[in-house]
Amino acid sequence: MTGDHPTAALLLFGAFVAVTLGITTWVSRHRQGSAEEFYAGGRLFSPMENGFAIAGDYMSAASFLGISGLIALVGYDGMLYSVGFLVAWLVVLCLVAELVRNCGRFTLADVVAARMRERPVRIAAGTSSVTVSVLYLVAQMVGAGSLVALLLGGTGEAARAWTVVGVGVLMVIYVSLGGMRATTWIQIVKAVLLLGGTVALTVLVLLRFHGDFNRLLLTAAERSGHGEAFLAPGLAYGGDWTARFDFISLGLALVLGTAGLPHILSRFYTVPTARAARRSVVWAIGLIGGFYLMTIVLGFGAAALIGPDAVRASNASGNTAVPLLALDLGGGADTTGGTVLFAVVAAVAFATILAVVAGITLASSASVAHDLYASLRRRGGKPRSEVAVARVASVGIGLVAIALGLLARDLNVAFLVGLAFAVAASANLPVLLYSLFWRGFTTRGAVWAVYGGLIPAVVLVLLSPVVSGGPASLFPGADFRLFPLQNPGLVSIPLGFLAGWLGTVTSPEVPDEAKHAETEVRSLTGAGAV
């Protein structure tokens, strides 16, 4: 990229940063000392506001950059991400939203600890939540680096690294100063910008093909070099049985993982009632559903107008397909329209990354302070304020995310999020569902469910082709892969549920019937909810 593209994009991005920092400064003047204010924004948001914030939290760089890029490269198989991310919300709506709002206070561990021994459960759930959050953060960092590499013509490796560092610093500022209230308003602003930009691009793609979606698909197939196979299942996941099992594994992770994401669960505590939580999810499903339908148009539009070869030449994983598409739709590289549209899309993508990392960092720092610190600190010592610990934790989490983001800079962001979803579905979902619905569930079962899903998921990722053994791996020069699948969900999710069951049936602990009855009434009616 040369000319005015970087300047215009960076000016727009600078404007967004200025606005969000202004929001954070304004919010920081309000009282942020209480845990309820810092973690849940005082529970004052309406269902519509929270629905937009959830959509802003969920529609990440993986969605905007990664999914469209995968569709541009592999066609039909790339749509699995769009479908999986959307269908997952039915699980959240039907099984999780209201019950979590009634049973918990700030984190996932609150729900489980309501009827278990608190210390071991909070340590396990807190560890799992931080792991999932860091994996999700890495994807956002990779997206930020890809955008800067595109802006600087692929030669700005140093600038790319500094961008990752800059995003990390900004997310720490947002969280430590503004807490949940600032994070929520940043996500609402970002959701409006992202939806507006996506609608504009979708309309322009369809206008280019005179509203003929069939012609768009045929042109994409023709330019892909794969013909009709580009529009049929199997291009990415149909080569052999390993690829097919990878397809099933990824689908399970995407559909089941959302209900275990810490930053999504924490959003249900920002509204006053369980009914408001359910209505928030309905708002979110409408906004997210429309967005993912448009990413399909953008993905095939990039394949038809840019071509997979040009997309791959810009970024091997396809993360820059949408900005390249915007440049073409605006009139080309040397036109005012192309410059403006490219700059707008790049700035919206940056805004997306900043808003999402703020939400994830807040959720993970809450887990560190509310669950891990409260459980591990020495008895008898002078306790520090939870909010102060959360602010310090946000700095540490930011540093870890920056380091891993620099290491994983060449991986597809949607793929990285798929790994985070697999860990969430393996470690968090089993313990959450067992706690809500199994009368005989015990503390040992809860701890085993978390670690029984978390440890296999992380170990299988480390031993998979993602880390070693291939040209696209994190360490292409090494080969210690023992697990053939790229996504561990097919193995680790059942292991999480199995470990929870095994821990419960072998536990000498007698389930507390009174506590279960109290939790059941509270989850279904809201009586006694915070």
Coordinates of C-alpha atoms in Angstrom, one line a residue:
M1 CA 0.0 0.0 0.0
T2 CA 1.3 3.4 -0.9
G3 CA -0.1 6.9 -1.1
D4 CA -2.9 8.1 1.1
H5 CA -4.2 4.8 2.3
P6 CA -2.1 4.5 5.5
T7 CA -2.5 8.2 6.4
A8 CA -6.3 8.2 6.0
A9 CA -6.8 4.9 7.8
L10 CA -4.5 5.9 10.7
L11 CA -6.3 9.3 11.0
L12 CA -9.7 7.6 11.2
F13 CA -8.3 5.1 13.7
G14 CA -6.8 7.9 15.7
A15 CA -10.2 9.6 15.8
F16 CA -11.8 6.4 17.2
V17 CA -9.0 6.0 19.8
A18 CA -9.6 9.6 20.9
V19 CA -13.3 9.1 21.2
T20 CA -12.9 5.8 23.2
L21 CA -10.3 7.4 25.5
G22 CA -12.7 10.3 26.0
I23 CA -15.5 7.8 27.0
T24 CA -13.0 6.0 29.4
T25 CA -12.0 9.3 31.0
W26 CA -15.6 10.4 31.4
V27 CA -16.6 7.1 32.9
S28 CA -13.5 7.0 35.2
R29 CA -14.9 10.1 37.0
H30 CA -17.8 8.0 38.3
R31 CA -17.2 5.8 41.3
Q32 CA -15.2 2.7 40.2
G33 CA -14.2 1.5 43.6
S34 CA -17.0 -1.1 44.1
A35 CA -16.7 -4.5 42.6
E36 CA -20.2 -4.3 41.2
E37 CA -19.5 -1.0 39.4
F38 CA -16.1 -2.2 38.0
Y39 CA -17.2 -5.7 37.0
A40 CA -20.8 -5.2 36.0
G41 CA -21.3 -1.5 35.4
G42 CA -23.7 -1.2 38.3
R43 CA -26.1 -3.5 36.4
L44 CA -27.8 -0.5 34.9
F45 CA -27.8 -1.3 31.1
S46 CA -31.0 -1.9 29.2
P47 CA -31.5 -5.1 27.2
M48 CA -31.0 -3.2 23.9
E49 CA -27.8 -1.6 25.1
N50 CA -26.5 -4.9 26.4
G51 CA -27.6 -6.6 23.2
F52 CA -25.5 -4.2 21.1
A53 CA -22.6 -4.6 23.6
I54 CA -22.8 -8.4 23.3
A55 CA -22.8 -8.1 19.6
G56 CA -19.9 -5.8 19.8
D57 CA -18.1 -8.2 22.1
Y58 CA -18.8 -11.2 19.8
M59 CA -18.2 -9.7 16.4
S60 CA -14.5 -9.8 16.7
A61 CA -11.6 -9.5 14.2
A62 CA -12.0 -13.2 13.7
S63 CA -15.5 -12.5 12.3
F64 CA -14.7 -9.4 10.2
L65 CA -11.3 -10.4 8.9
G66 CA -10.8 -14.1 9.4
I67 CA -14.1 -15.6 8.3
S68 CA -14.4 -13.5 5.1
G69 CA -10.8 -14.4 4.4
L70 CA -11.4 -18.1 4.8
I71 CA -14.5 -18.0 2.5
A72 CA -12.4 -16.2 -0.1
L73 CA -9.7 -18.9 0.1
V74 CA -11.7 -22.2 0.5
G75 CA -15.3 -21.2 -0.4
Y76 CA -18.1 -23.3 1.1
D77 CA -16.0 -24.8 3.9
G78 CA -15.2 -21.3 5.2
M79 CA -18.9 -20.7 5.9
L80 CA -18.7 -23.3 8.7
Y81 CA -17.4 -20.5 11.0
S82 CA -20.4 -18.2 10.1
V83 CA -22.9 -20.9 10.8
G84 CA -21.2 -22.2 13.9
F85 CA -20.8 -18.8 15.5
L86 CA -24.5 -18.0 15.0
V87 CA -26.0 -21.4 15.9
A88 CA -24.1 -21.3 19.2
W89 CA -26.4 -18.5 20.4
L90 CA -29.3 -20.9 20.5
V91 CA -27.5 -22.9 23.2
V92 CA -26.8 -19.6 25.1
L93 CA -30.4 -18.5 24.8
C94 CA -32.1 -21.8 25.7
L95 CA -29.7 -23.1 28.4
V96 CA -27.5 -20.4 29.9
A97 CA -28.5 -16.7 29.8
E98 CA -31.2 -16.5 32.4
L99 CA -29.9 -19.2 34.7
V100 CA -26.4 -17.7 34.8
R101 CA -27.8 -14.2 35.5
N102 CA -29.8 -15.6 38.4
C103 CA -27.1 -17.8 39.9
G104 CA -24.0 -15.8 39.5
R105 CA -22.6 -12.4 40.5
F106 CA -19.6 -11.6 38.3
T107 CA -17.9 -14.7 36.9
L108 CA -18.5 -18.3 35.8
A109 CA -17.1 -19.6 39.2
D110 CA -19.9 -17.8 41.1
V111 CA -22.4 -20.1 39.4
V112 CA -20.5 -23.3 40.2
A113 CA -19.4 -22.2 43.7
A114 CA -23.0 -21.6 44.8
R115 CA -23.4 -25.2 45.8
M116 CA -19.8 -26.5 46.1
R117 CA -16.7 -25.9 48.2
E118 CA -15.6 -22.5 47.0
R119 CA -11.8 -22.6 47.0
P120 CA -11.0 -25.5 44.7
V121 CA -13.9 -24.6 42.4
R122 CA -12.8 -21.0 42.1
I123 CA -9.2 -21.9 41.4
A124 CA -10.2 -24.3 38.7
A125 CA -12.8 -22.1 37.0
G126 CA -10.5 -19.0 37.3
T127 CA -7.6 -20.8 35.7
S128 CA -9.8 -22.0 32.8
S129 CA -11.3 -18.6 32.2
V130 CA -7.9 -16.9 32.0
T131 CA -6.6 -19.6 29.6
V132 CA -9.6 -19.1 27.2
S133 CA -9.4 -15.3 27.4
V134 CA -5.7 -15.3 26.6
L135 CA -6.2 -17.5 23.5
Y136 CA -9.0 -15.2 22.4
L137 CA -6.9 -12.1 22.9
V138 CA -4.1 -13.6 20.8
A139 CA -6.5 -13.7 17.8
Q140 CA -7.3 -10.0 18.1
M141 CA -3.6 -9.2 18.3
V142 CA -2.9 -11.2 15.2
G143 CA -5.7 -9.3 13.4
A144 CA -4.2 -5.9 14.4
G145 CA -0.8 -7.0 13.1
S146 CA -2.2 -8.2 9.8
L147 CA -3.9 -4.8 9.2
V148 CA -0.8 -2.8 9.8
A149 CA 1.3 -5.1 7.6
L150 CA -1.3 -4.4 4.8
L151 CA -1.2 -0.7 5.4
L152 CA 2.6 -0.7 5.1
G153 CA 2.8 -2.9 2.1
G154 CA 3.9 -6.0 4.0
T155 CA 7.3 -4.6 4.8
G156 CA 6.6 -3.0 8.2
E157 CA 7.4 -5.9 10.5
A158 CA 8.6 -3.5 13.2
A159 CA 5.5 -1.4 12.9
R160 CA 3.4 -4.5 13.0
A161 CA 5.0 -5.5 16.3
W162 CA 4.6 -2.0 17.7
T163 CA 0.9 -2.1 16.8
V164 CA 0.4 -5.3 18.8
V165 CA 2.1 -3.6 21.7
G166 CA 0.0 -0.4 21.2
V167 CA -3.3 -2.4 21.2
G168 CA -2.2 -4.1 24.4
V169 CA -1.5 -0.8 26.1
L170 CA -4.8 0.7 25.1
M171 CA -6.8 -2.3 26.3
V172 CA -5.1 -2.1 29.7
I173 CA -6.0 1.7 29.9
Y174 CA -9.6 1.0 29.0
V175 CA -10.0 -1.7 31.6
S176 CA -8.1 -0.2 34.4
L177 CA -9.6 3.2 34.2
G178 CA -13.1 2.6 32.9
G179 CA -14.1 -0.9 34.0
M180 CA -17.3 -2.5 32.6
R181 CA -19.2 0.8 32.0
A182 CA -16.5 2.2 29.7
T183 CA -16.0 -1.2 28.0
T184 CA -19.7 -1.5 27.3
W185 CA -20.1 1.9 25.7
I186 CA -16.9 1.3 23.6
Q187 CA -18.5 -2.0 22.4
I188 CA -21.8 -0.3 21.5
V189 CA -20.0 2.4 19.5
K190 CA -17.9 -0.3 17.8
A191 CA -21.0 -2.5 17.0
V192 CA -22.7 0.4 15.3
L193 CA -19.6 1.2 13.2
L194 CA -18.9 -2.4 12.3
L195 CA -22.5 -3.1 11.2
G196 CA -22.7 0.1 9.3
G197 CA -19.4 -0.6 7.4
T198 CA -20.4 -4.2 6.7
V199 CA -23.8 -3.2 5.3
A200 CA -22.1 -0.6 3.0
L201 CA -19.6 -3.2 1.7
T202 CA -22.3 -5.8 1.2
V203 CA -24.5 -3.4 -0.8
L204 CA -21.5 -2.4 -3.0
V205 CA -20.7 -6.0 -3.7
L206 CA -24.2 -6.8 -4.7
L207 CA -24.5 -3.7 -6.8
R208 CA -21.3 -4.7 -8.6
F209 CA -23.2 -7.9 -9.6
H210 CA -26.5 -6.1 -10.2
G211 CA -28.1 -7.9 -7.2
D212 CA -27.5 -11.3 -8.8
F213 CA -26.1 -13.4 -6.0
N214 CA -25.9 -16.5 -8.2
R215 CA -23.7 -14.6 -10.6
L216 CA -21.5 -13.6 -7.7
L217 CA -21.1 -17.2 -6.6
L218 CA -20.3 -18.4 -10.2
T219 CA -17.7 -15.7 -10.7
A220 CA -16.1 -16.5 -7.3
A221 CA -15.9 -20.2 -8.3
E222 CA -14.4 -19.4 -11.7
R223 CA -11.7 -17.1 -10.2
S224 CA -10.9 -19.6 -7.4
G225 CA -9.3 -22.1 -9.8
H226 CA -11.4 -24.9 -8.2
G227 CA -14.5 -24.5 -10.3
E228 CA -17.7 -25.8 -8.8
A229 CA -15.8 -27.5 -6.0
F230 CA -15.3 -24.0 -4.5
L231 CA -19.1 -23.9 -3.8
A232 CA -19.4 -27.5 -2.4
P233 CA -18.3 -29.0 0.9
G234 CA -14.8 -30.6 1.0
L235 CA -12.3 -28.2 -0.3
A236 CA -10.7 -27.6 3.1
Y237 CA -12.2 -30.5 5.2
G238 CA -12.9 -33.3 2.6
G239 CA -9.5 -34.5 1.6
D240 CA -9.2 -37.5 3.9
W241 CA -10.7 -38.8 7.2
T242 CA -8.5 -36.6 9.3
A243 CA -9.8 -33.5 7.6
R244 CA -13.4 -34.7 8.0
F245 CA -12.9 -35.3 11.7
D246 CA -11.4 -31.8 11.9
F247 CA -14.6 -30.5 10.4
I248 CA -16.7 -32.2 13.1
S249 CA -14.3 -31.1 15.8
L250 CA -14.4 -27.5 14.7
G251 CA -18.2 -27.5 14.4
L252 CA -18.6 -28.9 18.0
A253 CA -16.2 -26.3 19.3
L254 CA -18.0 -23.4 17.6
V255 CA -21.5 -24.4 18.6
L256 CA -20.7 -25.3 22.2
G257 CA -17.9 -22.9 22.9
T258 CA -19.9 -19.6 23.1
A259 CA -21.8 -20.7 26.2
G260 CA -18.4 -21.1 28.0
L261 CA -16.7 -17.9 27.0
P262 CA -16.0 -15.8 30.1
H263 CA -16.4 -12.4 28.5
I264 CA -19.8 -13.4 27.1
L265 CA -21.0 -14.8 30.4
S266 CA -19.9 -11.7 32.2
R267 CA -22.2 -9.6 30.0
F268 CA -25.3 -11.2 31.6
Y269 CA -24.4 -9.6 34.9
T270 CA -24.6 -6.0 33.5
V271 CA -28.5 -6.0 33.3
P272 CA -30.8 -5.8 36.3
T273 CA -32.9 -9.1 35.8
A274 CA -32.8 -12.5 34.1
R275 CA -35.6 -11.4 31.8
A276 CA -33.4 -8.5 30.7
A277 CA -30.6 -11.0 30.1
R278 CA -32.8 -13.1 27.8
R279 CA -33.9 -10.1 25.9
S280 CA -30.3 -9.0 25.5
V281 CA -29.6 -12.3 23.8
V282 CA -32.5 -11.9 21.5
W283 CA -31.2 -8.5 20.5
A284 CA -27.7 -9.9 20.0
I285 CA -28.9 -12.9 17.9
G286 CA -30.7 -10.5 15.5
L287 CA -27.6 -8.2 15.1
I288 CA -25.1 -11.1 15.0
G289 CA -27.2 -13.1 12.5
G290 CA -27.4 -10.2 10.1
F291 CA -23.7 -9.6 10.4
Y292 CA -22.7 -13.2 9.6
L293 CA -25.0 -13.4 6.6
M294 CA -23.1 -10.4 5.3
T295 CA -19.7 -11.9 5.9
I296 CA -20.7 -14.7 3.4
V297 CA -21.3 -12.0 0.8
L298 CA -18.0 -10.3 1.6
G299 CA -16.0 -13.6 1.4
F300 CA -17.4 -14.6 -1.9
G301 CA -17.1 -11.0 -3.1
A302 CA -13.4 -11.0 -2.3
A303 CA -13.0 -14.3 -4.2
A304 CA -14.9 -12.9 -7.2
L305 CA -13.3 -9.4 -7.4
I306 CA -9.9 -9.9 -5.8
G307 CA -9.2 -13.6 -6.4
P308 CA -7.8 -16.1 -3.9
D309 CA -4.3 -15.8 -5.3
A310 CA -4.2 -12.0 -4.7
V311 CA -5.7 -12.4 -1.2
R312 CA -3.1 -15.1 -0.4
A313 CA -0.3 -13.0 -1.7
S314 CA -1.2 -10.2 0.7
N315 CA -1.7 -12.5 3.7
A316 CA -1.3 -16.3 3.6
S317 CA -4.2 -16.8 6.0
G318 CA -6.6 -14.5 4.2
N319 CA -6.9 -12.0 7.0
T320 CA -6.7 -9.0 4.7
A321 CA -9.4 -10.0 2.2
V322 CA -12.0 -7.4 3.4
P323 CA -9.6 -4.4 3.3
L324 CA -8.5 -5.4 -0.3
L325 CA -12.2 -5.8 -1.3
A326 CA -13.0 -2.3 0.1
L327 CA -10.1 -0.9 -2.0
D328 CA -11.4 -2.5 -5.1
L329 CA -15.1 -1.5 -4.5
G330 CA -14.0 2.1 -4.0
G331 CA -12.5 2.3 -7.4
G332 CA -9.0 0.9 -7.0
A333 CA -5.6 1.7 -5.4
D334 CA -5.1 5.2 -6.9
T335 CA -8.6 6.6 -6.5
T336 CA -10.1 8.8 -3.9
G337 CA -13.0 6.4 -3.4
G338 CA -10.7 3.4 -2.9
T339 CA -8.6 5.4 -0.5
V340 CA -11.6 6.5 1.6
L341 CA -13.3 3.1 1.7
F342 CA -10.1 1.2 2.5
A343 CA -9.4 3.7 5.3
V344 CA -12.9 3.3 6.7
V345 CA -12.7 -0.5 6.7
A346 CA -9.2 -0.5 8.2
A347 CA -10.3 1.9 11.0
V348 CA -13.5 -0.1 11.7
A349 CA -11.4 -3.3 11.9
F350 CA -9.0 -1.6 14.4
A351 CA -12.0 -0.4 16.4
T352 CA -13.3 -4.0 16.4
I353 CA -10.1 -5.3 17.8
L354 CA -9.8 -2.6 20.5
A355 CA -13.4 -3.1 21.7
V356 CA -13.1 -6.9 21.9
V357 CA -9.8 -7.0 23.7
A358 CA -11.2 -4.6 26.3
G359 CA -14.1 -6.9 27.0
I360 CA -11.9 -10.0 27.2
T361 CA -9.3 -8.4 29.4
L362 CA -12.0 -7.2 31.8
A363 CA -13.4 -10.7 32.1
S364 CA -10.1 -12.4 32.6
S365 CA -8.9 -9.8 35.1
A366 CA -12.2 -10.3 37.0
S367 CA -11.4 -14.1 37.1
V368 CA -7.9 -13.4 38.5
A369 CA -9.1 -11.0 41.2
H370 CA -12.5 -12.4 42.1
D371 CA -11.7 -16.1 41.8
L372 CA -7.9 -16.8 42.0
Y373 CA -6.7 -14.0 44.3
A374 CA -9.6 -14.3 46.7
S375 CA -8.9 -18.1 46.9
L376 CA -5.1 -18.1 47.0
R377 CA -4.2 -15.2 49.2
R378 CA -2.8 -16.0 52.6
R379 CA -5.3 -16.1 55.4
G380 CA -4.7 -13.5 58.0
G381 CA -2.8 -11.1 55.7
K382 CA -4.1 -7.7 54.8
P383 CA -6.5 -8.2 51.8
R384 CA -6.1 -5.9 48.9
S385 CA -9.1 -4.4 47.1
E386 CA -10.4 -6.8 44.5
V387 CA -10.7 -3.9 42.0
A388 CA -7.0 -3.0 42.6
V389 CA -6.0 -6.6 42.0
A390 CA -8.1 -6.7 38.8
R391 CA -6.3 -3.6 37.5
V392 CA -2.9 -5.1 38.1
A393 CA -4.0 -8.3 36.6
S394 CA -5.1 -6.5 33.4
V395 CA -1.5 -5.4 32.9
G396 CA -0.1 -8.9 33.3
I397 CA -2.7 -10.4 30.9
G398 CA -2.0 -7.6 28.4
L399 CA 1.8 -8.5 28.5
V400 CA 1.1 -12.2 27.9
A401 CA -1.3 -11.5 25.1
I402 CA 1.2 -9.2 23.4
A403 CA 3.9 -11.9 23.6
L404 CA 1.7 -14.6 22.2
G405 CA 0.3 -12.3 19.5
L406 CA 3.8 -11.6 18.2
L407 CA 4.5 -15.3 18.1
A408 CA 1.3 -16.3 16.3
R409 CA 1.3 -13.4 13.8
D410 CA 1.0 -15.6 10.7
L411 CA -2.0 -17.7 11.7
N412 CA -5.6 -17.1 10.6
V413 CA -7.5 -15.2 13.3
A414 CA -10.8 -17.2 12.8
F415 CA -8.8 -20.4 13.2
L416 CA -7.2 -19.0 16.5
V417 CA -10.6 -18.2 17.9
G418 CA -11.8 -21.7 17.0
L419 CA -9.1 -23.0 19.4
A420 CA -10.3 -20.7 22.1
F421 CA -13.9 -21.9 21.6
A422 CA -12.6 -25.5 21.8
V423 CA -11.0 -24.9 25.2
A424 CA -14.1 -23.0 26.4
A425 CA -16.4 -25.9 25.3
S426 CA -14.1 -28.5 26.9
A427 CA -13.5 -26.9 30.3
N428 CA -16.2 -24.3 31.1
L429 CA -19.4 -25.7 29.5
P430 CA -19.4 -29.2 31.2
V431 CA -19.0 -27.7 34.7
L432 CA -21.6 -25.0 34.0
L433 CA -24.2 -27.4 32.7
Y434 CA -23.6 -30.0 35.4
S435 CA -23.9 -27.3 38.1
L436 CA -27.1 -26.0 36.7
F437 CA -28.9 -29.3 35.9
W438 CA -27.4 -32.2 37.8
R439 CA -28.7 -32.7 41.4
G440 CA -25.9 -35.1 42.4
F441 CA -23.0 -33.0 41.1
T442 CA -20.1 -32.6 43.7
T443 CA -17.0 -30.5 44.2
R444 CA -14.7 -33.2 43.0
G445 CA -16.8 -33.5 39.8
A446 CA -16.6 -29.8 39.2
V447 CA -12.8 -29.6 39.6
W448 CA -12.3 -32.7 37.4
A449 CA -14.7 -31.4 34.8
V450 CA -12.7 -28.2 34.4
Y451 CA -9.2 -29.8 34.4
G452 CA -10.4 -32.9 32.5
G453 CA -11.4 -30.6 29.6
L454 CA -8.8 -27.9 30.0
I455 CA -5.6 -30.0 30.2
P456 CA -6.4 -32.3 27.2
A457 CA -7.5 -29.4 25.1
V458 CA -4.3 -27.4 25.7
V459 CA -2.0 -30.5 25.4
L460 CA -3.7 -31.7 22.2
V461 CA -3.2 -28.2 20.7
L462 CA 0.5 -28.3 21.6
L463 CA 0.9 -31.7 20.0
S464 CA -1.2 -30.8 16.9
P465 CA -0.1 -29.5 13.4
V466 CA -0.9 -26.0 14.6
V467 CA 2.3 -25.8 16.7
S468 CA 4.7 -28.0 14.7
G469 CA 5.2 -30.2 11.7
G470 CA 4.1 -28.0 8.8
P471 CA 5.0 -24.8 6.9
A472 CA 2.0 -22.9 8.4
S473 CA 2.8 -24.1 12.0
L474 CA 4.0 -21.8 14.8
F475 CA 7.3 -23.7 14.7
P476 CA 7.7 -24.9 11.1
G477 CA 11.2 -26.1 11.7
A478 CA 10.2 -28.6 14.4
D479 CA 8.0 -31.6 14.3
F480 CA 6.7 -33.0 17.6
R481 CA 3.0 -33.4 16.5
L482 CA 1.3 -36.5 17.8
F483 CA -2.3 -35.5 17.4
P484 CA -3.5 -35.3 13.8
L485 CA -6.4 -32.8 14.2
Q486 CA -6.0 -29.0 14.2
N487 CA -8.9 -28.5 16.6
P488 CA -9.0 -30.6 19.7
G489 CA -12.8 -30.3 20.4
L490 CA -13.8 -33.7 19.1
V491 CA -11.7 -35.4 21.9
S492 CA -11.4 -32.8 24.6
I493 CA -15.2 -31.8 24.9
P494 CA -16.3 -35.4 25.6
L495 CA -13.4 -35.8 28.0
G496 CA -14.5 -32.7 30.0
F497 CA -18.0 -34.2 30.4
L498 CA -16.7 -37.6 31.2
A499 CA -14.2 -36.3 33.8
G500 CA -17.1 -34.4 35.5
W501 CA -19.2 -37.5 35.7
L502 CA -16.3 -39.7 36.9
G503 CA -15.3 -37.2 39.6
T504 CA -18.8 -37.1 40.9
V505 CA -19.5 -40.8 41.0
T506 CA -16.2 -41.5 42.7
S507 CA -16.5 -38.7 45.2
P508 CA -17.2 -39.5 48.9
E509 CA -18.9 -36.2 49.3
V510 CA -22.7 -36.3 49.8
P511 CA -24.4 -33.8 47.6
D512 CA -26.1 -31.0 49.6
E513 CA -29.8 -31.4 48.6
A514 CA -30.8 -28.1 50.4
K515 CA -28.2 -26.1 48.4
H516 CA -29.2 -27.7 45.2
A517 CA -32.9 -26.9 45.9
E518 CA -32.0 -23.3 46.7
T519 CA -29.9 -23.0 43.6
E520 CA -32.6 -24.5 41.4
V521 CA -35.3 -22.1 42.7
R522 CA -32.9 -19.2 42.3
S523 CA -31.9 -20.1 38.8
L524 CA -35.5 -20.6 37.6
T525 CA -37.3 -17.8 39.4
G526 CA -34.6 -15.2 40.2
A527 CA -35.5 -15.3 43.9
G528 CA -32.4 -14.1 45.9
A529 CA -30.5 -13.2 42.8
V530 CA -28.0 -10.3 43.2

